[in-house]
Amino acid sequence: MNPLKVVIAGGGTSGHINPALAIADQIRIDHPDAIIRFAGTSRGLENQLVPKAGYDFTPIRARGLPSRINKAFFAAIADFFAGRAQSRRLLKDFRPDAVVGTGGYVCSPLVAAAASLNIPVLLHEQNAYPGRSNRLLAHRSSVVCISMPGAERYFRTKAPIVLTGNPVRALFFQLDQASARTHLGWTHEKRILLATGGSLGAQRINETILGLKDEPVFQKLLQDQAIEIHLACGQQHYPAIRAAAAGLAWLKVYDYLHEMPHYLAGADLVLGRAGAMTCAELAALGKPSILVPYPFAAGDHQTANASVFEQSGAAIRVANSDLNAAWLSSQLETLFGQPDLLGNMGRQAQLLAMPDAAAKICSSLYATIRT
């Protein structure tokens, strides 16, 4: 029997690449002899992350399509047709059983080429409000896998739409707070808030955390409870934030967290953005959160993600413009003063977790190949 052969595309950001890698890992678990090849741009993050994960990588031309008709628009159109031609050559030479796309502009030429060659296509969408590439490509796919309830209404396709969830690393389902705190050397008695704006940091979150030092409500909270805040402020902001935080014993500042799963697991509460993979990781850990959607995300998809968690009782959602130290002080007073409330939020978050997401996605993939 010939080994299973799959081509996967998804890139530009880790939010598209990590699910693609998780799907590839699951395929290898199910079919150890499978041959998997990734396609993406040479300038995208996938060019670094995919080879590091041990998968073959083929560069193709692609770029995002601007909303305005200008030089960049026509350059993107030219790259699409060039990338589709490259993808057709790749697919004819490699002869895969199926193609997987996890979003981002790099999927467009590959999926278009696969559809023209009658190769089955599976699309995976991470967000509650789907990205433009996946919305446009859905009608050319064999199956669409979504990660949050309600996303199906944005797709115009006759293909089956399956709720699978976002595939996250198994570690997120294995960690508990006690073991994470022991690993990090944290005391088990303190109330800990983890604040992070992602790998680049978020200036509004950084300013809000620093502003707590001037808030009477927060200062009283420090007197009444043992509280510690860990802030991942981003590398570009680190020197200024570290200097501003000097002398604040309750605040620990980092440029980047290399052990993010442990930090998330060890915290009592997380303050952060509402990217799809962040939300999936919070659900896997059963972690209560305050979500601050990035206001410039395409299609405002982070607000849609945060709304799913808010409506389930797993998170508090606050607009970026409404986040400030006074508001956060009040929230911390309420949440840290009511452990049962935090516990219930965590349980609601865990109900949103889908630990078998990668397996469900792959089952849908194999079904398209068999049919």
Coordinates of C-alpha atoms in Angstrom, one line a residue:
M1 CA 0.0 0.0 0.0
N2 CA 1.4 3.4 -0.9
P3 CA 2.1 5.9 1.9
L4 CA -0.3 8.7 2.5
K5 CA 0.9 12.0 0.9
V6 CA -0.4 15.4 2.0
V7 CA 0.6 19.0 1.2
I8 CA -0.2 21.6 3.8
A9 CA -0.2 25.4 3.6
G10 CA -0.9 28.0 6.2
G11 CA 1.3 30.9 7.1
G12 CA 2.2 34.5 7.7
T13 CA 1.6 34.2 11.5
S14 CA 2.0 31.5 14.1
G15 CA -1.8 31.5 14.5
H16 CA -2.0 29.8 11.1
I17 CA 1.3 27.8 11.2
N18 CA 0.9 26.1 14.6
P19 CA -2.5 24.5 13.8
A20 CA -0.9 23.3 10.5
L21 CA 2.0 21.7 12.4
A22 CA -0.4 20.1 14.9
I23 CA -2.4 18.6 12.0
A24 CA 0.8 17.3 10.4
D25 CA 1.9 15.8 13.8
Q26 CA -1.4 14.0 14.1
I27 CA -1.1 12.6 10.5
R28 CA 2.3 11.1 11.5
I29 CA 0.8 9.6 14.6
D30 CA -2.0 8.0 12.5
H31 CA 0.2 7.1 9.6
P32 CA 3.9 6.9 10.6
D33 CA 5.0 6.4 7.0
A34 CA 3.1 9.4 5.7
I35 CA 4.9 11.8 3.5
I36 CA 4.1 15.4 4.3
R37 CA 5.2 18.6 2.5
F38 CA 4.5 22.2 3.5
A39 CA 4.2 25.1 1.0
G40 CA 4.5 28.7 2.0
T41 CA 6.4 31.9 1.2
S42 CA 10.1 32.3 1.7
R43 CA 9.5 35.5 3.7
G44 CA 6.8 34.2 6.0
L45 CA 7.3 32.8 9.5
E46 CA 6.5 29.3 8.1
N47 CA 9.9 29.4 6.4
Q48 CA 11.5 29.2 9.8
L49 CA 9.0 27.2 11.9
V50 CA 8.3 24.4 9.4
P51 CA 11.8 23.1 8.8
K52 CA 12.5 23.4 12.6
A53 CA 9.6 21.0 13.2
G54 CA 11.2 18.5 10.8
Y55 CA 9.0 18.9 7.7
D56 CA 10.0 19.5 4.1
F57 CA 9.2 23.0 2.9
T58 CA 8.6 24.3 -0.7
P59 CA 8.5 28.1 -1.2
I60 CA 5.8 29.5 -3.5
R61 CA 4.9 33.1 -4.4
A62 CA 2.0 34.7 -2.6
R63 CA 1.1 37.9 -0.8
G64 CA -1.9 39.5 0.9
L65 CA -4.4 41.2 -1.3
P66 CA -4.9 44.9 -0.4
S67 CA -8.4 46.3 -0.1
R68 CA -7.4 49.2 -2.3
I69 CA -6.6 48.9 -6.0
N70 CA -3.0 50.1 -6.3
K71 CA 0.4 48.8 -7.3
A72 CA 0.4 46.4 -4.3
F73 CA -3.0 45.1 -5.5
F74 CA -1.7 44.2 -8.9
A75 CA 1.5 42.8 -7.5
A76 CA -0.6 40.5 -5.3
I77 CA -2.6 39.3 -8.3
A78 CA 0.6 38.6 -10.3
D79 CA 1.9 36.6 -7.3
F80 CA -1.3 34.6 -7.1
F81 CA -1.1 33.4 -10.7
A82 CA 2.7 32.8 -10.3
G83 CA 2.1 30.9 -7.1
R84 CA -0.8 28.9 -8.6
A85 CA 1.5 27.8 -11.4
Q86 CA 4.2 26.8 -8.9
S87 CA 1.6 24.9 -6.9
R88 CA 0.4 23.0 -9.9
R89 CA 3.9 21.9 -10.6
L90 CA 4.4 20.9 -7.0
L91 CA 1.1 18.9 -6.9
K92 CA 1.8 17.2 -10.3
D93 CA 5.3 16.1 -9.2
F94 CA 4.3 15.2 -5.6
R95 CA 0.9 13.7 -6.4
P96 CA -0.6 14.1 -2.9
D97 CA -3.8 12.4 -1.7
A98 CA -5.0 15.7 -0.3
V99 CA -4.2 19.3 0.5
V100 CA -4.8 21.0 3.8
G101 CA -5.1 24.8 4.2
T102 CA -5.1 26.5 7.6
G103 CA -5.6 30.1 6.4
G104 CA -3.5 33.0 5.4
Y105 CA -2.9 34.4 1.9
V106 CA -0.4 31.6 1.1
C107 CA -3.3 29.1 0.9
S108 CA -5.0 30.8 -2.0
P109 CA -2.6 29.6 -4.9
L110 CA -2.2 26.1 -3.5
V111 CA -5.9 25.5 -2.9
A112 CA -6.8 26.9 -6.3
A113 CA -4.3 24.6 -7.9
A114 CA -5.5 21.6 -6.0
A115 CA -9.1 22.3 -7.0
S116 CA -8.1 22.6 -10.6
L117 CA -6.5 19.1 -10.4
N118 CA -9.4 17.6 -8.5
I119 CA -7.3 16.9 -5.4
P120 CA -9.4 16.9 -2.2
V121 CA -9.0 20.0 0.0
L122 CA -9.6 20.4 3.7
L123 CA -9.7 23.9 5.1
H124 CA -9.3 24.6 8.9
E125 CA -10.5 27.9 10.3
Q126 CA -9.2 29.0 13.7
N127 CA -11.4 32.0 14.4
A128 CA -15.0 32.7 15.3
Y129 CA -15.1 35.1 12.3
P130 CA -13.2 33.4 9.4
G131 CA -10.3 35.0 7.6
R132 CA -10.8 36.3 4.1
S133 CA -8.7 33.6 2.4
N134 CA -10.8 30.7 4.0
R135 CA -14.1 32.5 3.2
L136 CA -13.1 32.9 -0.4
L137 CA -11.7 29.4 -0.8
A138 CA -14.4 27.4 1.0
H139 CA -16.4 26.8 -2.2
R140 CA -13.4 25.0 -3.7
S141 CA -12.9 22.8 -0.7
S142 CA -14.0 19.2 0.1
V143 CA -14.6 19.9 3.8
V144 CA -14.3 22.9 6.1
C145 CA -13.3 22.4 9.8
I146 CA -14.2 25.2 12.2
S147 CA -13.0 25.9 15.7
M148 CA -15.8 27.9 17.3
P149 CA -19.6 27.5 17.2
G150 CA -21.3 30.0 14.8
A151 CA -18.4 30.3 12.3
E152 CA -20.3 28.1 9.8
R153 CA -22.7 31.0 9.0
Y154 CA -19.9 32.9 7.2
F155 CA -19.1 30.2 4.7
R156 CA -20.8 29.9 1.3
T157 CA -20.1 26.3 0.4
K158 CA -21.8 23.0 -0.3
A159 CA -18.9 21.2 1.4
P160 CA -19.5 19.7 4.8
I161 CA -18.7 22.0 7.8
V162 CA -17.4 20.2 10.9
L163 CA -16.9 21.7 14.3
T164 CA -13.5 20.3 15.4
G165 CA -11.8 23.0 17.6
N166 CA -8.3 24.3 17.4
P167 CA -5.5 21.7 17.7
V168 CA -3.1 22.7 20.6
R169 CA -0.1 20.9 22.0
A170 CA -0.8 18.0 24.4
L171 CA 1.1 19.8 27.1
F172 CA -1.7 22.3 27.6
F173 CA -4.0 19.4 28.6
Q174 CA -1.4 17.8 30.9
L175 CA -0.3 20.8 33.0
D176 CA -2.0 21.7 36.3
Q177 CA -1.5 24.8 38.4
A178 CA 0.5 23.2 41.2
S179 CA 3.0 21.4 39.0
A180 CA 3.4 24.6 36.9
R181 CA 4.1 26.7 39.9
T182 CA 6.6 24.2 41.3
H183 CA 8.4 24.2 37.9
L184 CA 8.6 28.0 37.8
G185 CA 9.5 28.3 41.5
W186 CA 6.4 30.3 42.3
T187 CA 4.8 30.2 45.8
H188 CA 1.5 28.4 46.0
E189 CA -0.1 31.0 48.3
K190 CA -0.1 34.1 46.1
R191 CA -2.8 35.2 43.7
I192 CA -1.1 35.6 40.3
L193 CA -2.2 37.6 37.3
L194 CA -0.4 36.8 34.0
A195 CA -0.6 39.8 31.6
T196 CA 0.6 39.3 28.0
G197 CA 0.1 41.0 24.7
G198 CA 1.6 38.2 22.7
S199 CA 5.1 37.9 21.3
L200 CA 5.2 41.6 20.3
G201 CA 3.6 42.9 23.5
A202 CA 0.7 45.3 23.7
Q203 CA 1.3 48.9 24.8
R204 CA -2.2 49.4 26.3
I205 CA -1.8 46.3 28.5
N206 CA 1.7 47.4 29.5
E207 CA 0.4 50.9 30.4
T208 CA -2.5 49.5 32.3
I209 CA -0.4 47.2 34.5
L210 CA 2.1 50.0 35.3
G211 CA -0.8 52.3 36.1
L212 CA -2.0 50.0 38.9
K213 CA 0.7 51.5 41.2
D214 CA -1.3 54.7 41.4
E215 CA -4.7 53.1 42.0
P216 CA -5.9 53.2 45.7
V217 CA -8.2 50.1 45.1
F218 CA -5.2 48.1 43.9
Q219 CA -2.9 49.3 46.7
K220 CA -5.5 48.2 49.3
L221 CA -5.8 44.9 47.5
L222 CA -2.0 44.4 47.9
Q223 CA -2.4 45.0 51.6
D224 CA -5.2 42.5 52.0
Q225 CA -3.9 39.7 49.7
A226 CA -0.6 38.4 48.5
I227 CA -0.7 39.3 44.8
E228 CA 1.9 39.1 42.1
I229 CA 1.6 40.2 38.5
H230 CA 3.8 38.7 35.7
L231 CA 3.9 41.0 32.6
A232 CA 5.2 39.8 29.3
C233 CA 5.7 43.2 27.7
G234 CA 7.4 42.4 24.4
Q235 CA 11.0 42.8 23.4
Q236 CA 10.7 46.3 22.0
H237 CA 9.0 47.6 25.1
Y238 CA 11.1 45.8 27.6
P239 CA 13.8 48.4 28.5
A240 CA 11.3 51.1 29.2
I241 CA 8.8 48.9 31.1
R242 CA 11.6 47.3 33.2
A243 CA 12.8 50.8 34.2
A244 CA 9.3 52.0 35.0
A245 CA 8.7 48.9 37.1
A246 CA 11.8 49.3 39.2
G247 CA 11.0 49.1 42.9
L248 CA 7.6 47.4 42.4
A249 CA 7.9 44.2 44.3
W250 CA 4.6 42.9 43.1
L251 CA 5.4 43.2 39.4
K252 CA 7.7 40.9 37.4
V253 CA 8.5 42.0 33.9
Y254 CA 9.7 39.8 31.0
D255 CA 10.5 40.6 27.3
Y256 CA 9.2 37.2 26.2
L257 CA 8.0 34.0 27.9
H258 CA 9.7 30.9 26.5
E259 CA 7.7 28.6 28.8
M260 CA 4.3 30.1 28.1
P261 CA 2.3 26.9 28.8
H262 CA 3.7 26.8 32.4
Y263 CA 3.1 30.5 32.9
L264 CA -0.5 30.2 31.7
A265 CA -1.1 27.1 33.9
G266 CA 0.5 28.7 37.0
A267 CA -1.6 31.9 36.9
D268 CA -4.9 32.4 38.6
L269 CA -6.1 34.8 36.0
V270 CA -4.8 35.8 32.5
L271 CA -5.1 39.2 30.9
G272 CA -4.4 39.1 27.2
R273 CA -5.4 39.4 23.6
A274 CA -8.1 37.1 22.0
G275 CA -6.2 35.4 19.2
A276 CA -7.7 32.0 18.3
M277 CA -4.8 29.9 19.6
T278 CA -4.6 31.9 22.8
C279 CA -8.3 31.2 23.4
A280 CA -7.8 27.5 22.6
E281 CA -4.9 27.3 25.1
L282 CA -6.9 29.0 27.8
A283 CA -9.7 26.5 27.2
A284 CA -7.4 23.5 27.4
L285 CA -6.0 24.8 30.7
G286 CA -9.4 25.8 32.1
K287 CA -8.1 29.2 32.8
P288 CA -10.3 32.3 33.6
S289 CA -9.3 35.3 31.6
I290 CA -9.9 39.0 30.8
L291 CA -9.7 39.3 27.0
V292 CA -8.7 42.5 25.3
P293 CA -9.4 42.0 21.5
Y294 CA -6.7 43.5 19.3
P295 CA -8.7 46.4 17.7
F296 CA -7.0 46.2 14.3
A297 CA -7.4 42.4 13.7
A298 CA -8.7 41.6 10.2
G299 CA -12.5 41.5 10.3
D300 CA -12.3 42.3 14.0
H301 CA -12.1 38.5 14.5
Q302 CA -10.6 38.8 18.0
T303 CA -13.8 40.4 19.3
A304 CA -15.8 37.5 17.9
N305 CA -13.4 35.1 19.6
A306 CA -13.7 36.9 22.9
S307 CA -17.4 37.1 22.6
V308 CA -17.7 33.3 22.5
F309 CA -15.8 33.1 25.8
E310 CA -17.7 36.0 27.4
Q311 CA -21.1 34.5 26.5
S312 CA -20.1 31.1 28.0
G313 CA -19.0 32.8 31.3
A314 CA -15.3 31.8 30.7
A315 CA -14.0 35.4 30.3
I316 CA -14.6 39.1 30.8
R317 CA -14.3 41.0 27.5
V318 CA -13.1 44.6 27.5
A319 CA -12.4 46.8 24.5
N320 CA -8.9 48.0 24.1
S321 CA -10.0 51.6 24.4
D322 CA -11.8 50.8 27.7
L323 CA -8.9 49.1 29.4
N324 CA -7.3 51.2 32.1
A325 CA -5.8 50.8 35.6
A326 CA -8.9 51.9 37.5
W327 CA -11.1 49.4 35.6
L328 CA -8.6 46.6 36.1
S329 CA -8.3 47.4 39.8
S330 CA -12.0 47.0 40.2
Q331 CA -12.0 43.7 38.3
L332 CA -9.1 42.3 40.3
E333 CA -10.8 43.3 43.6
T334 CA -13.9 41.4 42.5
L335 CA -12.3 38.3 41.0
F336 CA -9.5 37.8 43.6
G337 CA -12.1 38.4 46.3
Q338 CA -14.4 35.7 45.0
P339 CA -12.4 32.4 44.4
D340 CA -15.7 30.6 43.6
L341 CA -16.2 33.1 40.7
L342 CA -12.8 32.5 39.3
G343 CA -13.3 28.7 39.6
N344 CA -16.6 28.8 37.8
M345 CA -15.0 30.9 34.9
G346 CA -12.3 28.3 34.7
R347 CA -14.8 25.4 34.5
Q348 CA -16.7 27.3 31.8
A349 CA -13.4 27.8 29.8
Q350 CA -12.7 24.1 30.1
L351 CA -16.1 23.2 28.6
L352 CA -14.9 25.1 25.4
A353 CA -11.8 22.9 25.1
M354 CA -11.6 20.2 22.4
P355 CA -8.7 17.9 23.3
D356 CA -9.3 15.7 20.2
A357 CA -9.3 18.6 17.7
A358 CA -6.4 17.3 15.7
A359 CA -7.8 13.8 15.6
K360 CA -11.2 15.1 14.4
I361 CA -9.6 17.2 11.7
C362 CA -7.6 14.3 10.4
S363 CA -10.7 12.0 10.5
S364 CA -12.4 14.5 8.2
L365 CA -9.3 14.6 6.0
Y366 CA -9.2 10.8 5.6
A367 CA -12.9 10.8 4.8
T368 CA -12.3 13.1 1.9
I369 CA -9.6 10.9 0.5
R370 CA -11.7 7.7 0.8
T371 CA -14.6 9.4 -1.0

